[in-house]
Amino acid sequence: MNEKQIIKLIGASIFAVLFLWGVYVFSGYYSQWQEKKAQQEQHTREQMAEQYMSSYTEKLQKTLEKAGLEGVEVSYQYDKYSGSTPEYDEYGDYPFSYSVEFTCVKLDEIYNENKSYKEVCNYMKPAYDILQTSQVERKFLNYKNDRNVVVYTNVSDKMDIKTKAGWYILTKEGDDEYILTDSKRQQLYANEAEEDDYDDADENDEDDSDASGGPVIKAGGRLMRESDSKDTSDSDNDTTSSKNTQKKKKYDPYDVYDYDDPDDFADEWAEEFGDGDYDNGYDDAYDYWEEKNR
């Protein structure tokens, strides 16, 4: 190999190295540009979702205020569980999940003034009915290229309102039966239950003493005989127990009395008690069954 051939070979090698180095540098810059572009687009989509939620909760707050719920505050927060969702779904849309939260210290005032959960329930009813027709479960926001930003909210048939004293949770069964519970799923008030109690009282107005002449115990607005008394017949106890069980079945929001085994109940309701987490909610559901079936 002569000197000229060697020089050409060296020049070609240098050119190849420089070319490959240039391609590498360019690809690095291009990759960074692509990543930055993707981040900017994601930021744009996040802004679209945030702007929608800000407007949505503001309008929802005004709607609830018009329904008579004074001092209510509606807020939202990005659902941490949505972090596991893909950047885009099977339709090419971009999903965002949010939780809508309600706060109203006025409910504490209502209870403190009246010492009655009935008044709290009645105060919440109009807002509850409006809420069920005003909540939006899913909203499509036009993004580009026939793709959408899809905003999901935690729509449910419950109305959870936080106060300084805790939580009030209102649900509805049928057309007109409202049930008020606390954060531990303990029933505070059921509007039809009280009517049944007064019916029981009317039936017993003529007899305000037990067979032995002892006093009648009044509990929760219902006239009750001393069920622990040995003078009370077994048939009376069975009847009273049956009535009480029927009432509990009717008004328990989780139908706990339909389950004969706590494991069956906990397996069915674990996710509900755990806010979507089966493992966290199983023990709470189990304890709830045991407490209700003591």
PDB file of C-alpha atoms in Angstrom, residues 46-164:
ATOM      1  CA  GLU A  46     -52.727  19.184  32.695  1.00  0.00           C
ATOM      2  CA  GLN A  47     -53.602  22.875  32.471  1.00  0.00           C
ATOM      3  CA  MET A  48     -56.710  22.043  30.444  1.00  0.00           C
ATOM      4  CA  ALA A  49     -57.838  19.538  33.072  1.00  0.00           C
ATOM      5  CA  GLU A  50     -57.046  21.903  35.975  1.00  0.00           C
ATOM      6  CA  GLN A  51     -58.893  24.811  34.364  1.00  0.00           C
ATOM      7  CA  TYR A  52     -61.934  22.631  33.802  1.00  0.00           C
ATOM      8  CA  MET A  53     -61.953  21.361  37.406  1.00  0.00           C
ATOM      9  CA  SER A  54     -61.553  24.877  38.769  1.00  0.00           C
ATOM     10  CA  SER A  55     -64.529  26.100  36.753  1.00  0.00           C
ATOM     11  CA  TYR A  56     -66.569  22.963  37.445  1.00  0.00           C
ATOM     12  CA  THR A  57     -66.176  23.056  41.242  1.00  0.00           C
ATOM     13  CA  GLU A  58     -66.837  26.801  41.331  1.00  0.00           C
ATOM     14  CA  LYS A  59     -70.147  26.333  39.502  1.00  0.00           C
ATOM     15  CA  LEU A  60     -71.028  23.316  41.654  1.00  0.00           C
ATOM     16  CA  GLN A  61     -70.423  25.339  44.822  1.00  0.00           C
ATOM     17  CA  LYS A  62     -72.752  28.103  43.617  1.00  0.00           C
ATOM     18  CA  THR A  63     -75.389  25.501  42.743  1.00  0.00           C
ATOM     19  CA  LEU A  64     -75.269  23.966  46.229  1.00  0.00           C
ATOM     20  CA  GLU A  65     -75.418  27.401  47.845  1.00  0.00           C
ATOM     21  CA  LYS A  66     -78.589  28.157  45.865  1.00  0.00           C
ATOM     22  CA  ALA A  67     -79.984  24.852  47.160  1.00  0.00           C
ATOM     23  CA  GLY A  68     -79.631  26.237  50.696  1.00  0.00           C
ATOM     24  CA  LEU A  69     -76.313  24.757  51.802  1.00  0.00           C
ATOM     25  CA  GLU A  70     -74.765  27.844  53.403  1.00  0.00           C
ATOM     26  CA  GLY A  71     -71.024  28.156  53.714  1.00  0.00           C
ATOM     27  CA  VAL A  72     -70.303  25.092  51.583  1.00  0.00           C
ATOM     28  CA  GLU A  73     -66.871  24.863  49.996  1.00  0.00           C
ATOM     29  CA  VAL A  74     -66.230  22.592  47.023  1.00  0.00           C
ATOM     30  CA  SER A  75     -62.637  21.683  46.304  1.00  0.00           C
ATOM     31  CA  TYR A  76     -60.806  19.110  44.220  1.00  0.00           C
ATOM     32  CA  GLN A  77     -57.518  17.267  44.171  1.00  0.00           C
ATOM     33  CA  TYR A  78     -55.721  15.112  41.661  1.00  0.00           C
ATOM     34  CA  ASP A  79     -56.415  11.452  42.349  1.00  0.00           C
ATOM     35  CA  LYS A  80     -53.143   9.832  43.369  1.00  0.00           C
ATOM     36  CA  TYR A  81     -54.359   6.456  42.105  1.00  0.00           C
ATOM     37  CA  SER A  82     -54.611   7.840  38.585  1.00  0.00           C
ATOM     38  CA  GLY A  83     -50.810   7.865  38.456  1.00  0.00           C
ATOM     39  CA  SER A  84     -51.021   4.242  37.393  1.00  0.00           C
ATOM     40  CA  THR A  85     -53.100   5.106  34.325  1.00  0.00           C
ATOM     41  CA  PRO A  86     -51.324   5.273  30.946  1.00  0.00           C
ATOM     42  CA  GLU A  87     -50.342   8.526  29.272  1.00  0.00           C
ATOM     43  CA  TYR A  88     -53.173   7.876  26.859  1.00  0.00           C
ATOM     44  CA  ASP A  89     -55.920   5.272  26.695  1.00  0.00           C
ATOM     45  CA  GLU A  90     -56.911   2.807  24.006  1.00  0.00           C
ATOM     46  CA  TYR A  91     -58.755   5.546  22.136  1.00  0.00           C
ATOM     47  CA  GLY A  92     -55.778   7.871  22.113  1.00  0.00           C
ATOM     48  CA  ASP A  93     -57.362  10.167  24.716  1.00  0.00           C
ATOM     49  CA  TYR A  94     -55.528  11.495  27.768  1.00  0.00           C
ATOM     50  CA  PRO A  95     -57.196  10.565  31.131  1.00  0.00           C
ATOM     51  CA  PHE A  96     -57.070  12.643  34.321  1.00  0.00           C
ATOM     52  CA  SER A  97     -58.860  11.635  37.549  1.00  0.00           C
ATOM     53  CA  TYR A  98     -59.893  14.008  40.336  1.00  0.00           C
ATOM     54  CA  SER A  99     -61.650  13.707  43.677  1.00  0.00           C
ATOM     55  CA  VAL A 100     -64.270  16.331  44.507  1.00  0.00           C
ATOM     56  CA  GLU A 101     -64.565  17.190  48.210  1.00  0.00           C
ATOM     57  CA  PHE A 102     -67.196  19.110  50.192  1.00  0.00           C
ATOM     58  CA  THR A 103     -66.781  21.076  53.427  1.00  0.00           C
ATOM     59  CA  CYS A 104     -69.529  22.844  55.394  1.00  0.00           C
ATOM     60  CA  VAL A 105     -69.186  23.970  59.030  1.00  0.00           C
ATOM     61  CA  LYS A 106     -72.828  25.101  58.934  1.00  0.00           C
ATOM     62  CA  LEU A 107     -73.832  21.492  59.619  1.00  0.00           C
ATOM     63  CA  ASP A 108     -72.118  21.670  63.011  1.00  0.00           C
ATOM     64  CA  GLU A 109     -74.150  24.768  63.790  1.00  0.00           C
ATOM     65  CA  ILE A 110     -77.379  23.058  62.764  1.00  0.00           C
ATOM     66  CA  TYR A 111     -76.696  20.137  65.080  1.00  0.00           C
ATOM     67  CA  ASN A 112     -75.514  22.266  68.001  1.00  0.00           C
ATOM     68  CA  GLU A 113     -78.615  24.462  67.772  1.00  0.00           C
ATOM     69  CA  ASN A 114     -81.109  21.586  67.589  1.00  0.00           C
ATOM     70  CA  LYS A 115     -79.236  18.587  69.037  1.00  0.00           C
ATOM     71  CA  SER A 116     -80.923  16.622  66.291  1.00  0.00           C
ATOM     72  CA  TYR A 117     -79.486  14.669  63.381  1.00  0.00           C
ATOM     73  CA  LYS A 118     -82.912  14.880  61.810  1.00  0.00           C
ATOM     74  CA  GLU A 119     -82.414  18.608  61.305  1.00  0.00           C
ATOM     75  CA  VAL A 120     -78.998  17.994  59.781  1.00  0.00           C
ATOM     76  CA  CYS A 121     -80.513  15.452  57.400  1.00  0.00           C
ATOM     77  CA  ASN A 122     -83.359  17.774  56.416  1.00  0.00           C
ATOM     78  CA  TYR A 123     -80.882  20.589  55.835  1.00  0.00           C
ATOM     79  CA  MET A 124     -78.804  18.439  53.493  1.00  0.00           C
ATOM     80  CA  LYS A 125     -81.677  16.935  51.488  1.00  0.00           C
ATOM     81  CA  PRO A 126     -82.203  19.714  48.879  1.00  0.00           C
ATOM     82  CA  ALA A 127     -78.457  19.981  48.235  1.00  0.00           C
ATOM     83  CA  TYR A 128     -78.198  16.192  47.935  1.00  0.00           C
ATOM     84  CA  ASP A 129     -80.924  16.057  45.280  1.00  0.00           C
ATOM     85  CA  ILE A 130     -79.321  18.909  43.332  1.00  0.00           C
ATOM     86  CA  LEU A 131     -75.906  17.288  43.602  1.00  0.00           C
ATOM     87  CA  GLN A 132     -77.114  14.048  42.024  1.00  0.00           C
ATOM     88  CA  THR A 133     -78.247  15.952  38.917  1.00  0.00           C
ATOM     89  CA  SER A 134     -75.291  18.363  38.777  1.00  0.00           C
ATOM     90  CA  GLN A 135     -72.267  16.075  39.101  1.00  0.00           C
ATOM     91  CA  VAL A 136     -70.346  15.187  35.960  1.00  0.00           C
ATOM     92  CA  GLU A 137     -68.699  11.791  35.916  1.00  0.00           C
ATOM     93  CA  ARG A 138     -66.676  12.264  32.719  1.00  0.00           C
ATOM     94  CA  LYS A 139     -65.889  15.309  30.600  1.00  0.00           C
ATOM     95  CA  PHE A 140     -64.260  15.287  27.155  1.00  0.00           C
ATOM     96  CA  LEU A 141     -62.096  18.331  26.346  1.00  0.00           C
ATOM     97  CA  ASN A 142     -61.001  18.682  22.734  1.00  0.00           C
ATOM     98  CA  TYR A 143     -57.206  18.564  22.531  1.00  0.00           C
ATOM     99  CA  LYS A 144     -55.934  18.044  18.979  1.00  0.00           C
ATOM    100  CA  ASN A 145     -55.862  15.535  16.126  1.00  0.00           C
ATOM    101  CA  ASP A 146     -59.222  14.062  17.202  1.00  0.00           C
ATOM    102  CA  ARG A 147     -57.814  13.337  20.657  1.00  0.00           C
ATOM    103  CA  ASN A 148     -59.327  14.512  23.920  1.00  0.00           C
ATOM    104  CA  VAL A 149     -58.343  15.317  27.459  1.00  0.00           C
ATOM    105  CA  VAL A 150     -60.811  13.217  29.504  1.00  0.00           C
ATOM    106  CA  VAL A 151     -61.498  14.368  33.068  1.00  0.00           C
ATOM    107  CA  TYR A 152     -62.989  11.806  35.477  1.00  0.00           C
ATOM    108  CA  THR A 153     -64.542  12.738  38.837  1.00  0.00           C
ATOM    109  CA  ASN A 154     -65.619  10.568  41.800  1.00  0.00           C
ATOM    110  CA  VAL A 155     -69.360  10.699  41.164  1.00  0.00           C
ATOM    111  CA  SER A 156     -71.385   8.513  43.554  1.00  0.00           C
ATOM    112  CA  ASP A 157     -74.826   8.270  45.107  1.00  0.00           C
ATOM    113  CA  LYS A 158     -73.429   9.510  48.440  1.00  0.00           C
ATOM    114  CA  MET A 159     -72.927  13.058  49.644  1.00  0.00           C
ATOM    115  CA  ASP A 160     -69.847  13.238  51.894  1.00  0.00           C
ATOM    116  CA  ILE A 161     -69.439  16.557  53.691  1.00  0.00           C
ATOM    117  CA  LYS A 162     -66.593  17.299  56.065  1.00  0.00           C
ATOM    118  CA  THR A 163     -67.102  19.548  59.095  1.00  0.00           C
ATOM    119  CA  LYS A 164     -64.963  20.492  62.069  1.00  0.00           C
TER     120      LYS A 164
END
